[in-house]
Coordinates of C-alpha atoms in Angstrom, one line a residue:
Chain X
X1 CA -41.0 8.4 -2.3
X2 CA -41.2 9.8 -5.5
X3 CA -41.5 8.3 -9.2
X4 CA -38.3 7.5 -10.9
X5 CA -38.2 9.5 -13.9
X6 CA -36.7 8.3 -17.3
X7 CA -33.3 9.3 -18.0
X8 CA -32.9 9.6 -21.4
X9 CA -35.8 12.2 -22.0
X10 CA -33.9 14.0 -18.9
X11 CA -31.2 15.0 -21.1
X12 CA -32.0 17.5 -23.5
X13 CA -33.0 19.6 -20.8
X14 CA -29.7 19.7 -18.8
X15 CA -27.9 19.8 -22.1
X16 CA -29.8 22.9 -23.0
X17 CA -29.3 24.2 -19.6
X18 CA -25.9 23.9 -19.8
X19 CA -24.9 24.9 -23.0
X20 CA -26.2 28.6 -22.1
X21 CA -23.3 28.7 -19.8
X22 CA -20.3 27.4 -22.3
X23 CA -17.5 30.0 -22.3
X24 CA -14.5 29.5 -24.7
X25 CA -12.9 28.3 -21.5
X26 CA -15.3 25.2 -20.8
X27 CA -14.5 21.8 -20.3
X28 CA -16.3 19.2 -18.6
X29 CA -15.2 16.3 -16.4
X30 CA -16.8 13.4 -15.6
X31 CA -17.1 11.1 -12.7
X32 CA -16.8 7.2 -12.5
X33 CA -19.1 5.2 -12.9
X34 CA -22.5 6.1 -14.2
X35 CA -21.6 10.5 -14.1
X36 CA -19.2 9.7 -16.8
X37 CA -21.6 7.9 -18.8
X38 CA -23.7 10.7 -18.6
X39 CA -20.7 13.2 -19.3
X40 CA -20.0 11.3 -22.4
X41 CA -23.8 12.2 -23.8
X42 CA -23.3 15.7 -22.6
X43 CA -20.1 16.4 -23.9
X44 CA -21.1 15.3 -27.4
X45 CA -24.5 17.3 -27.2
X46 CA -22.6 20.3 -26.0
X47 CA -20.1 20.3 -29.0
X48 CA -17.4 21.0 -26.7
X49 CA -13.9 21.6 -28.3
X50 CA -11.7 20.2 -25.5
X51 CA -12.3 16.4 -25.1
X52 CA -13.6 14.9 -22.2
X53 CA -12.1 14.4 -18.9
X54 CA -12.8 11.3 -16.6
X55 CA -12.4 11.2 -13.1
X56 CA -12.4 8.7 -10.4
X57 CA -11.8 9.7 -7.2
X58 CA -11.1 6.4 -4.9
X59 CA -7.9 7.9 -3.9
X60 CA -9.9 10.9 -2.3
X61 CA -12.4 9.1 -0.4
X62 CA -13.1 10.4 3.1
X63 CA -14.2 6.6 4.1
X64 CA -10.5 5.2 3.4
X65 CA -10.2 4.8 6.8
X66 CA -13.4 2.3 7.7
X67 CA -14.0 0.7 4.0
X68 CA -10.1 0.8 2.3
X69 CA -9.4 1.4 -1.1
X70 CA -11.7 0.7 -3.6
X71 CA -11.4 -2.7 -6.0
X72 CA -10.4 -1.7 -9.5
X73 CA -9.8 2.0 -9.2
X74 CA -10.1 3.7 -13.0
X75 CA -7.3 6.1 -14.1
X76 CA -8.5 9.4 -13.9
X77 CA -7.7 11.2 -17.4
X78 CA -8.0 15.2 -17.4
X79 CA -7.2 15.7 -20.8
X80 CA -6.8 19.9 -20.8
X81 CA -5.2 22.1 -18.5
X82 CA -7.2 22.9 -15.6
X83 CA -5.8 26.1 -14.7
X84 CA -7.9 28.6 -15.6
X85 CA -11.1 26.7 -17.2
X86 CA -14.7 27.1 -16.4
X87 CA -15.4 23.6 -15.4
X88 CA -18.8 21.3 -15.7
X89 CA -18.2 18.4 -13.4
X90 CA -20.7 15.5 -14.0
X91 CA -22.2 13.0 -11.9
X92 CA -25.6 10.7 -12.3
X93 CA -26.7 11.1 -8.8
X94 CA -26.3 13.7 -6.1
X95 CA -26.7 12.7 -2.6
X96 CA -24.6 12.8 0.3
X97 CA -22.0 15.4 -1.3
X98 CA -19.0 13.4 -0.3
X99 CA -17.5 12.5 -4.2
X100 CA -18.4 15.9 -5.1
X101 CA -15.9 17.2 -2.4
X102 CA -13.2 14.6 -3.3
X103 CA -14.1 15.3 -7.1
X104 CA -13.0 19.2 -6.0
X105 CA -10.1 18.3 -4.0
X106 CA -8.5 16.1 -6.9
X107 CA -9.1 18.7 -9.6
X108 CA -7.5 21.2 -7.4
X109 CA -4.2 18.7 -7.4
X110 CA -4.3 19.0 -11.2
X111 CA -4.7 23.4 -11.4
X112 CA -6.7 26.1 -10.3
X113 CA -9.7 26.5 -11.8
X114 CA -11.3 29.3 -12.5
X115 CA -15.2 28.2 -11.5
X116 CA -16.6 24.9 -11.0
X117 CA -20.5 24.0 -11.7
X118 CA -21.6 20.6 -10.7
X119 CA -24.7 19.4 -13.1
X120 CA -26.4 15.5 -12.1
X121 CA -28.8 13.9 -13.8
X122 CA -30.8 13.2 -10.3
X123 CA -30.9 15.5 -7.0
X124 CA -32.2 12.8 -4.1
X125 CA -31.7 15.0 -0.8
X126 CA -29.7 13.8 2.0
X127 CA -27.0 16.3 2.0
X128 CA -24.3 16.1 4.4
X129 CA -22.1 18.5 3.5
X130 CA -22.9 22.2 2.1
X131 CA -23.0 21.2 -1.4
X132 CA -25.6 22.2 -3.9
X133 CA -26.4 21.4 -7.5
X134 CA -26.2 24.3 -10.0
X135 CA -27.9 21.8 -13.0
X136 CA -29.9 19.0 -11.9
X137 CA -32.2 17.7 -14.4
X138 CA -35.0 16.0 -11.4
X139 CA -35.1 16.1 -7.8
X140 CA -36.6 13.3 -6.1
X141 CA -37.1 11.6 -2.4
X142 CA -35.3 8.2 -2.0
X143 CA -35.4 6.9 1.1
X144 CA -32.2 6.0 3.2
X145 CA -31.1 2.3 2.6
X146 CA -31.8 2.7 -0.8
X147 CA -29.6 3.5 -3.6
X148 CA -30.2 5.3 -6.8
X149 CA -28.1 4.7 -9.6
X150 CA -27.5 4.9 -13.2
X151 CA -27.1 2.1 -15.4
X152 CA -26.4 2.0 -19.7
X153 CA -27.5 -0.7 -21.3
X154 CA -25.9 -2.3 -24.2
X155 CA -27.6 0.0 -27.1
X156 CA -26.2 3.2 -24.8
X157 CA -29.4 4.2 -23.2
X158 CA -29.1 5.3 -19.9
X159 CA -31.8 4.9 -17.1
X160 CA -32.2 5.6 -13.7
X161 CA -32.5 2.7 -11.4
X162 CA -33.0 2.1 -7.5
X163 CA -31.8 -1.1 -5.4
X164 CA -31.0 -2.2 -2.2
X165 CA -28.2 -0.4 -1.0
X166 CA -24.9 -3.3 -0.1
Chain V
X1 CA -11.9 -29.2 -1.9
X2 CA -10.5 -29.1 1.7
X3 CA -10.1 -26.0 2.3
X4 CA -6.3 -25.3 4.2
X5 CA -7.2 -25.1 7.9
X6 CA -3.9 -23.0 8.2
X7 CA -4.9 -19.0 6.7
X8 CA -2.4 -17.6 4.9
X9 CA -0.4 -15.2 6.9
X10 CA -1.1 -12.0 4.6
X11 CA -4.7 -12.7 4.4
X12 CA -6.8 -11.4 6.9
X13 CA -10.5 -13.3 7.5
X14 CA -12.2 -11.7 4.5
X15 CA -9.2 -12.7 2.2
X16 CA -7.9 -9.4 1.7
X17 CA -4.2 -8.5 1.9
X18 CA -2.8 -7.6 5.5
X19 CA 0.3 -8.2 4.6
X20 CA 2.4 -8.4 1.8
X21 CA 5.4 -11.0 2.6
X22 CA 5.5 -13.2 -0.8
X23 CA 4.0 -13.4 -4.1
X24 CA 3.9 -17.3 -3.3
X25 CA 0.8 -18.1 -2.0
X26 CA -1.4 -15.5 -3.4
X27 CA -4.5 -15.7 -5.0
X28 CA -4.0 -14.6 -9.0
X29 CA -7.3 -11.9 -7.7
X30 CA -4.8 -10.0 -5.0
X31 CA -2.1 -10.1 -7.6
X32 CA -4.4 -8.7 -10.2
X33 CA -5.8 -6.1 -7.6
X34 CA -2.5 -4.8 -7.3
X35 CA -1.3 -4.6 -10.7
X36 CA -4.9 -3.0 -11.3
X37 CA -4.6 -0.4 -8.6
X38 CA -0.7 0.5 -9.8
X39 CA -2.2 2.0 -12.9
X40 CA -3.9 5.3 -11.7
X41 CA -1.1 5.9 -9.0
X42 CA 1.0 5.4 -12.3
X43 CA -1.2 8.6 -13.6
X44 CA -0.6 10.7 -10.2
X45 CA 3.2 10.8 -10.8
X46 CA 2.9 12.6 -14.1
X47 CA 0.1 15.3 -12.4
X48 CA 1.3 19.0 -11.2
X49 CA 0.5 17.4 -7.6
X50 CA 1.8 14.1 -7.4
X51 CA 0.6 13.4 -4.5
X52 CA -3.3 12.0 -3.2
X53 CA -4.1 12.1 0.3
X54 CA -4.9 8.4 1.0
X55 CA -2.3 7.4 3.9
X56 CA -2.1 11.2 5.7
X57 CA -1.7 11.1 9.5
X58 CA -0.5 7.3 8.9
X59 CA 3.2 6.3 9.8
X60 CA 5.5 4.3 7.2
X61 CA 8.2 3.1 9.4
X62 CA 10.8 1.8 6.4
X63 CA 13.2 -0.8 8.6
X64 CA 16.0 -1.9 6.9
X65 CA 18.5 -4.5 8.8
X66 CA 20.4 -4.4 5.2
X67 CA 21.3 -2.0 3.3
X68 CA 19.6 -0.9 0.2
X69 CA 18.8 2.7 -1.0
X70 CA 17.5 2.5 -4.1
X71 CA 14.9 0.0 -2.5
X72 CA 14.4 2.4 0.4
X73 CA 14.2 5.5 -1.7
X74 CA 11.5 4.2 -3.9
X75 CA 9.5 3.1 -0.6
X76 CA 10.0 6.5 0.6
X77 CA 9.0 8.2 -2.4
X78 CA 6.1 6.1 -2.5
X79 CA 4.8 6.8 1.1
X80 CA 5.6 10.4 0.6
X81 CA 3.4 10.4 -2.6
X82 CA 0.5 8.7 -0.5
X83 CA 0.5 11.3 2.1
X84 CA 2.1 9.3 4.7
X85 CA 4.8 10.0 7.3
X86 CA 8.0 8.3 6.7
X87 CA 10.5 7.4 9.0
X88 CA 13.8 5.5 7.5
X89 CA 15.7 3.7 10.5
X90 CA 18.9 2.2 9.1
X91 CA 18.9 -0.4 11.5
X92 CA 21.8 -2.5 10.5
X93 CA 23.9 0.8 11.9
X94 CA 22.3 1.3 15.0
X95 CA 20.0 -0.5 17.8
X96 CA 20.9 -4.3 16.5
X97 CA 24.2 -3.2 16.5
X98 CA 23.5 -2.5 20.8
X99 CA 22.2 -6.0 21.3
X100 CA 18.6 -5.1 20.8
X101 CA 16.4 -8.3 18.8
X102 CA 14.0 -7.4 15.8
X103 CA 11.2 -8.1 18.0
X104 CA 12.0 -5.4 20.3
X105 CA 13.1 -2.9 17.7
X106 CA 9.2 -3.2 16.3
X107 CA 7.7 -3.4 19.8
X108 CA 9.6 -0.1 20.0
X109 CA 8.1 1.4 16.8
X110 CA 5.0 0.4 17.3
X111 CA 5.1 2.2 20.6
X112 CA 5.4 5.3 18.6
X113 CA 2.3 4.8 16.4
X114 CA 3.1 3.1 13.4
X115 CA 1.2 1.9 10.7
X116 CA 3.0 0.1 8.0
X117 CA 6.1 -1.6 8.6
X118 CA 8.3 -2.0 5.5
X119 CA 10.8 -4.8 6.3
X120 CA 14.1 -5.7 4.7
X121 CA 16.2 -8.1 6.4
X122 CA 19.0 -10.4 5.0
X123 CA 17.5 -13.7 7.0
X124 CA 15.0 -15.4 5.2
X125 CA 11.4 -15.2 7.2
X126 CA 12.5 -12.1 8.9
X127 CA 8.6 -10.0 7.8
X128 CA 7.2 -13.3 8.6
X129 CA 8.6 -13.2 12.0
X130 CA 7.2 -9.3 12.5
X131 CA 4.0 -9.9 11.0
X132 CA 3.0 -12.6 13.4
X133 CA 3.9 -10.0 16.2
X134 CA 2.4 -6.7 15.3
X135 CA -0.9 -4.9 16.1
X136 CA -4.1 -6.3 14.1
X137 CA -3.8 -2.4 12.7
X138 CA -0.3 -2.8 11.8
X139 CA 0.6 -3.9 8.3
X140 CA 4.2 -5.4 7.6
X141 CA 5.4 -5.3 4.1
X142 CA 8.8 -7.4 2.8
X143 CA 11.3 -5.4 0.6
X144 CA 13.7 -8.7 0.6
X145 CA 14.7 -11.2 2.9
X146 CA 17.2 -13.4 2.4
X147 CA 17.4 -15.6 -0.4
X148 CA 13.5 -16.2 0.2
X149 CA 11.5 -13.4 -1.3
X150 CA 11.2 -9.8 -2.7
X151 CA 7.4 -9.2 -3.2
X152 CA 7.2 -5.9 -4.7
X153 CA 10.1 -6.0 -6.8
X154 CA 8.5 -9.0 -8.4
X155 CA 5.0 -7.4 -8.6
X156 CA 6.7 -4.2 -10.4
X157 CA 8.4 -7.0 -12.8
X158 CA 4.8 -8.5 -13.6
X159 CA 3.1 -4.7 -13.5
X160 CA 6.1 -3.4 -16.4
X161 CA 5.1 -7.0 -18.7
X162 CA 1.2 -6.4 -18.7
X163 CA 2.1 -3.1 -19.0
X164 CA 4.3 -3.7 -22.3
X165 CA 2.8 -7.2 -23.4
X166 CA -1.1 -6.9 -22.5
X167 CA -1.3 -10.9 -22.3
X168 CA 0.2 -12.9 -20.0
X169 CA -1.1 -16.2 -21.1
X170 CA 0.5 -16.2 -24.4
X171 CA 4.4 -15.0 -23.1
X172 CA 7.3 -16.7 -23.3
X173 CA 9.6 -14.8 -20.1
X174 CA 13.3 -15.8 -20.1
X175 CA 14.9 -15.6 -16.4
X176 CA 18.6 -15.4 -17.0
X177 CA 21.5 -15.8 -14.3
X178 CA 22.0 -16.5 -11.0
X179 CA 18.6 -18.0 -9.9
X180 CA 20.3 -19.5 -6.9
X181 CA 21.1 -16.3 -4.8
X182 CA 17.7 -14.3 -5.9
X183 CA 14.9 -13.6 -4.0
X184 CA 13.8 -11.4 -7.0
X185 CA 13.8 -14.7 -9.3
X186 CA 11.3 -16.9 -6.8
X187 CA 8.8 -14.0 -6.1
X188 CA 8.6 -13.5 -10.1
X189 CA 8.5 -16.9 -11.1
X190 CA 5.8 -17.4 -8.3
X191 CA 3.7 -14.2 -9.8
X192 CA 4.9 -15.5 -13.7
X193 CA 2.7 -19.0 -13.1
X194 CA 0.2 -18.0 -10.8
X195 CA -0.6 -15.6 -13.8
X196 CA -1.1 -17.9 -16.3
X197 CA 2.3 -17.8 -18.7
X198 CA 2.6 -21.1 -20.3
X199 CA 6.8 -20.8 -20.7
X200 CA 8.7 -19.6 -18.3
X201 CA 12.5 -20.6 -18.6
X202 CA 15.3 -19.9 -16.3
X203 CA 18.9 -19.9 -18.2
X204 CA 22.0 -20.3 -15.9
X205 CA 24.8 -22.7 -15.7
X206 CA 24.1 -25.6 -13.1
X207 CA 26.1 -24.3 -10.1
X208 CA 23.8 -21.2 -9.9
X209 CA 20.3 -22.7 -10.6
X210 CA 18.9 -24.3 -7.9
X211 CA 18.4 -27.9 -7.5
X212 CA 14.5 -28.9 -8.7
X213 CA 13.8 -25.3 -9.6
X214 CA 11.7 -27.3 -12.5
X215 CA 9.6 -27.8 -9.6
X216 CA 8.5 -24.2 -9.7
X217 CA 6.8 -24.7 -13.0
X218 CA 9.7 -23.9 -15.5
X219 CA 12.2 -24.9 -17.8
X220 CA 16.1 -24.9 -17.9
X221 CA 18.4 -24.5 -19.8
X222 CA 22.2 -24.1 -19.8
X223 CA 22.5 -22.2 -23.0
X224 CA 21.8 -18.8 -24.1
X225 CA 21.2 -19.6 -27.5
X226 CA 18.3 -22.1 -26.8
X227 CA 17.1 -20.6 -23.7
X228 CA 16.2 -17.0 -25.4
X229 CA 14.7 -18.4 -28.8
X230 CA 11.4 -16.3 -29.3
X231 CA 11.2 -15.9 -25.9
X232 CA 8.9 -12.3 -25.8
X233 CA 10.8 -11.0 -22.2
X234 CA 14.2 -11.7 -21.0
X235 CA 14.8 -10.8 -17.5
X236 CA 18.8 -10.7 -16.4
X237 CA 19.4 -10.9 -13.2
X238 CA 22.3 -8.9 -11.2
X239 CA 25.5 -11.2 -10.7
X240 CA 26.9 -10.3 -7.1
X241 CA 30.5 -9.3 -7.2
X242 CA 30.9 -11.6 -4.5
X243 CA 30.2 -14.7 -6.7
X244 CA 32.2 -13.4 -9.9
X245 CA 35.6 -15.1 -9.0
X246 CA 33.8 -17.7 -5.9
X247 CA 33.9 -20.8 -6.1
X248 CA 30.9 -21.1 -8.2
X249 CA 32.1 -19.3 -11.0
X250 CA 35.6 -19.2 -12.8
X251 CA 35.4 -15.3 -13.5
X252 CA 33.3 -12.6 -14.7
X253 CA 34.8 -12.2 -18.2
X254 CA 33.8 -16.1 -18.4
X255 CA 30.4 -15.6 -17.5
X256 CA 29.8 -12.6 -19.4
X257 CA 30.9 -14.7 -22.4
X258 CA 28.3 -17.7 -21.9
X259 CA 25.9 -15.7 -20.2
X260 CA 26.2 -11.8 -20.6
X261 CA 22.8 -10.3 -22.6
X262 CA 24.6 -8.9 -25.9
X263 CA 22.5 -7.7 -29.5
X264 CA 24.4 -10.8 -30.9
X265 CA 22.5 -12.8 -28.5
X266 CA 19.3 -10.8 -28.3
X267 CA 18.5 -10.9 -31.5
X268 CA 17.2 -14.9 -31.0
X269 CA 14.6 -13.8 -28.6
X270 CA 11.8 -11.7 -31.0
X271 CA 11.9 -9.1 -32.6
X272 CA 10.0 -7.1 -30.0
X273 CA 11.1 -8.5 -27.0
X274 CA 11.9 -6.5 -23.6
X275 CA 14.8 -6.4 -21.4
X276 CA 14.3 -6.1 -17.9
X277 CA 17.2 -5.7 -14.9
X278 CA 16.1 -5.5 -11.2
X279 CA 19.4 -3.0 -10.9
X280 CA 21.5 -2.3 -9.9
X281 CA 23.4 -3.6 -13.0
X282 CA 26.8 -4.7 -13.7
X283 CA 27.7 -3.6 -17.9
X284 CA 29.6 -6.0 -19.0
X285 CA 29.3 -8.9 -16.8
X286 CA 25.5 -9.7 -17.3
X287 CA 24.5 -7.1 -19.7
X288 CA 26.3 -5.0 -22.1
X289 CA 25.8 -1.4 -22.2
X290 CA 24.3 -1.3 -26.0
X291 CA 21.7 -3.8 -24.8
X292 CA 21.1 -2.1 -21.8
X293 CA 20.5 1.2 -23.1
X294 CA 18.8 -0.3 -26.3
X295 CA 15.3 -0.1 -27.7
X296 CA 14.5 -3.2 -25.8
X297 CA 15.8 -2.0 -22.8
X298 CA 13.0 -1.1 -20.4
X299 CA 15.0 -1.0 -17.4
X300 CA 14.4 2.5 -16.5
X301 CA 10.5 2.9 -17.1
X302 CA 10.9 -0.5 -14.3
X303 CA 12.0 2.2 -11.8
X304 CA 9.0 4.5 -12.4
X305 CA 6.6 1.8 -12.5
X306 CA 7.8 0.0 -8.8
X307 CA 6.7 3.6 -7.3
X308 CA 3.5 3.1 -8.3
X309 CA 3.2 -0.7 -7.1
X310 CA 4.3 0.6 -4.4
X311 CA 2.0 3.0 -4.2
X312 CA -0.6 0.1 -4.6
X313 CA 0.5 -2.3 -2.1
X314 CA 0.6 0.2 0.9
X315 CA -2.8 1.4 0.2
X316 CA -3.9 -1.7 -0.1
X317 CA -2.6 -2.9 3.3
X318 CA -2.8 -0.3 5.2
X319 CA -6.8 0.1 4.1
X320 CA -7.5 -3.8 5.4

C-alpha cells in the first residue's frame, strides 16, 4: 500500500496543470462531498470567471436498486449553461468510476457539452468501468475494504484520509 | 422506555419508510428525510431535462377508487419525472363497479409487476388494508382516504412552510375551516407537532371542528379575529359544496361572512404571513379572490412544490 500523500501541497500542481487548459469556455463543476471542497480551492486558484457549479449525483446512482436513495441528498447547482462549455469536473478521489459516469449522465440532462476533463486529487486503482483521469494530482494503491477520502477541517485545509470502509 | 412490540406498518425492520400511509406515527427523522430529499427534485423541475432516472423499468400503478385529477396528475407527473412507468386505473369506473374487492384488484396489479401502489380510496384505512397485503417489494402510498389521512398533501404543506418560514419551532400556523371532514387537516396537524411548532390553532365554528381535536396538540377558536392574531401561516381549508347549505351550516354567504379569509381579516395575522389552500378552492366562500391571488398567497408555488414531495416519497419507498 502506498503512503498517503498530503493534500494541500497536492494542489498547486493540479491547479497549474489545469490552468494550461482554460479556454474562454471553461467552467468547472464540482462533486459532493469532499470533490467540491476541492473544486472550491481550484476554482478560486484558477480565476475562473463563471462561478462554480456543485453537483450531487444520488439521483444517478447505478446502486439505487440494492442501497436506495441516499440520506440528505444536496441540490445540485450548475450555475452556467452547459451547452457548449469546456468542462473541469472535480472529484477528491477516483476509484471505481461509477460517480464519474452518473456525474456525466446528469450534466448531459442539463446541455451538451462541448468536452469534459475529469481532474481528482487522488487516482487509487480499481477501475470498473473505462474511465480514466486526465489530471490527477497522486496515484496510489489502497487496498479493497478500505476507503480513501477527503476531509476539511475547520481552518479549510484539506487532507487525505483512509478508514474502514461501512 | 418499552419499546412498542407492534412495528409501525410503514416502517420496515431497519426503520426506514415502506410505506407512506400517515404522517401520524412518524418519526420527526423520516419527516425531515423527506422534506430534505424534496429540495433537489425541486431543482430537477426547473433543468432543460426534468427528469433523473431513479425509478426506470419500475411500475407506478396510481389506483384511484375516488375521483381526483389534480391529485392524480401530480402523482403522475411525479412518477413520470422519476423515470417510472405509470399506469392510471380509474377504478371507481370500472372493475369495483363488476363486483371485484380491492384486494383482488391489487392481487391483479401486482400480477402484472408493479412496484408502487399509489392508493386513493374514500373509506378510511383503505392503504392500510393494501399495504398489509402486498409483496415485501411492493410499496403502497395513500393520496387520501376517507376522513382519516392525506400524507403527502400534508408533507407538501409542511415542505412550502420550511420552505417560506425556515423555522418551524418559532411558527404560529392557523388551520381555518372545516376540520371535521379533512383528511388534509389531521395529516398536517400530525406533521405541524411532531415538528416542533409551539401554536398551532384550528379556527371553525363548533359543528365542524371535531370533538377533542385539542387532543391533537392545538388550540381552538370560534373567531377569526382572535384565531389569526400574529399567527405567521394561515391555512384555509376547502368547504365542500355538499356542506354549504347541510345541516351543519346555515349557508355559504353566512360562512364566508364569519369565516371567509378576506385582506380585512388578514391583515391581524403578521405582516408577512402566508396563505396556503389545498385546492381546489371555492372564491368567495372560504377565500376571496384578492386574498387568494395576493402577495401572501402561496397557493400556487404549493402545487409545484407537492411534485417534488412527491418526487421524494416514491423514491424513498420504492428504494427500501
Amino acid at each position: 500500500m502506498s503512503d498517503i500523500p498530503d493534500a494541500e501541497s497536492l494542489l498547486p500542481g493540479l491547479a497549474a496543470e489545469l490552468k494550461a487548459r482554460v479556454t474562454p469556455a471553461t467552467a468547472m463543476v464540482g462533486l459532493y462531498t469532499g470533490g467540491a471542497w476541492l473544486a472550491e480551492r481550484l476554482h478560486a486558484m484558477l480565476g475562473l470567471a463563471e462561478p462554480l457549479g456543485l453537483m450531487d449525483i444520488a439521483f444517478y446512482r447505478d446502486d439505487y436498486a440494492k442501497q436506495g436513495l441516499k440520506h440528505d441528498p444536496k441540490r445540485t447547482r450548475i450555475p452556467f449553461d452547459v451547452g457548449g462549455r469546456d468542462l473541469l469536473l472535480v472529484d477528491d478521489v477516483l476509484y471505481t468510476g461509477r460517480t464519474v459516469r452518473a456525474a456525466m449522465n446528469e450534466l448531459f440532462d442539463y446541455g451538451r457539452p462541448r468536452s469534459i476533463a475529469l481532474a481528482v486529487l487522488a487516482d487509487r486503482g480499481g477501475r470498473q468501468l473505462p474511465i480514466c483521469a486526465q489530471h490527477c494530482g497522486a496515484q496510489l494503491q489502497v487496498p479493497e475494504g478500505l476507503r480513501l477520502r477527503l476531509k476539511r477541517a475547520a481552518d479549510g485545509r484539506l487532507s487525505l484520509e483512509l478508514e474502514r470502509a461501512a | 422506555m418499552q419499546r412498542s412490540s407492534v412495528r409501525n406498518p410503514q416502517l420496515n425492520a431497519n426503520g426506514e419508510l415502506q410505506h407512506l400511509l400517515s404522517i401520524e406515527g412518524l418519526p420527526r427523522e423520516v419527516l425531515l428525510q423527506i422534506l430534505d430529499t424534496a429540495e433537489p427534485f425541486a431543482d430537477v423541475t426547473e433543468r432543460e431535462v426534468k427528469k433523473v432516472p431513479l425509478l426506470r423499468g419500475k411500475s407506478v400503478f396510481n389506483l384511484f377508487f375516488e375521483n381526483s385529477t389534480r391529485t392524480r396528475t401530480t402523482f403522475e407527473i411525479a412518477a413520470k419525472r422519476l423515470s417510472a412507468d405509470v399506469i392510471n386505473l380509474n377504478v371507481s369506473v370500472s372493475s369495483t363497479s363488476k363486483g371485484e374487492s380491492l384486494l383482488d384488484t391489487v392481487a391483479n396489479l401486482s400480477a402484472m409487476q408493479a412496484d408502487v401502489f399509489v392508493v386513493r380510496h374514500a373509506s378510511s384505512g383503505a392503504p392500510y388494508l393494501v399495504a398489509r397485503h402486498v409483496k415485501p417489494h411492493e410499496h403502497v402510498i395513500n393520496a387520501g382516504d376517507g376522513r382519516h389521512a392525506h400524507p403527502t398533501q400534508g408533507l407538501l404543506d409542511l415542505y412550502t412552510i420550511r420552505h417560506y418560514k425556515k423555522d418551524f419551532t418559532r411558527l404560529t400556523v392557523a388551520i381555518v375551516g372545516d376540520v371535521l371532514h379533512s383528511r388534509v387537516a389531521r395529516s398536517l396537524i400530525h406533521g405541524l407537532t411532531t415538528l416542533g411548532v409551539p401554536e398551532v390553532r384550528v379556527i371553525g365554528p363548533q359543528t365542524l371542528l371535531p370533538a377533542g381535536v385539542e387532543a391533537l396538540g392545538v388550540r381552538v377558536f370560534h373567531q377569526m379575529r382572535a384565531g389569526l392574531a400574529d399567527a405567521d401561516v394561515v391555512v384555509m381549508l376547502r368547504l365542500q359544496s355538499e356542506r354549504m347549505n347541510g345541516p351543519l351550516l346555515p349557508s355559504a354567504q353566512e360562512y364566508f361572512k364569519h369565516y371567509g379569509l378576506n385582506a380585512e381579516k388578514l391583515a391581524l395575522a403578521r405582516r408577512d404571513a402566508i396563505v396556503m389552500h389545498p385546492g381546489p378552492m371555492n372564491r368567495g366562500v372560504e377565500i376571496d379572490s384578492s386574498v387568494a391571488d395576493g402577495p401572501h398567497s402561496v397557493i400556487l408555488p404549493q402545487v409545484t412544490f407537492g411534485i417534488a414531495v412527491r418526487m421524494a416519497v416514491m423514491s424513498i419507498v420504492a428504494g427500501n
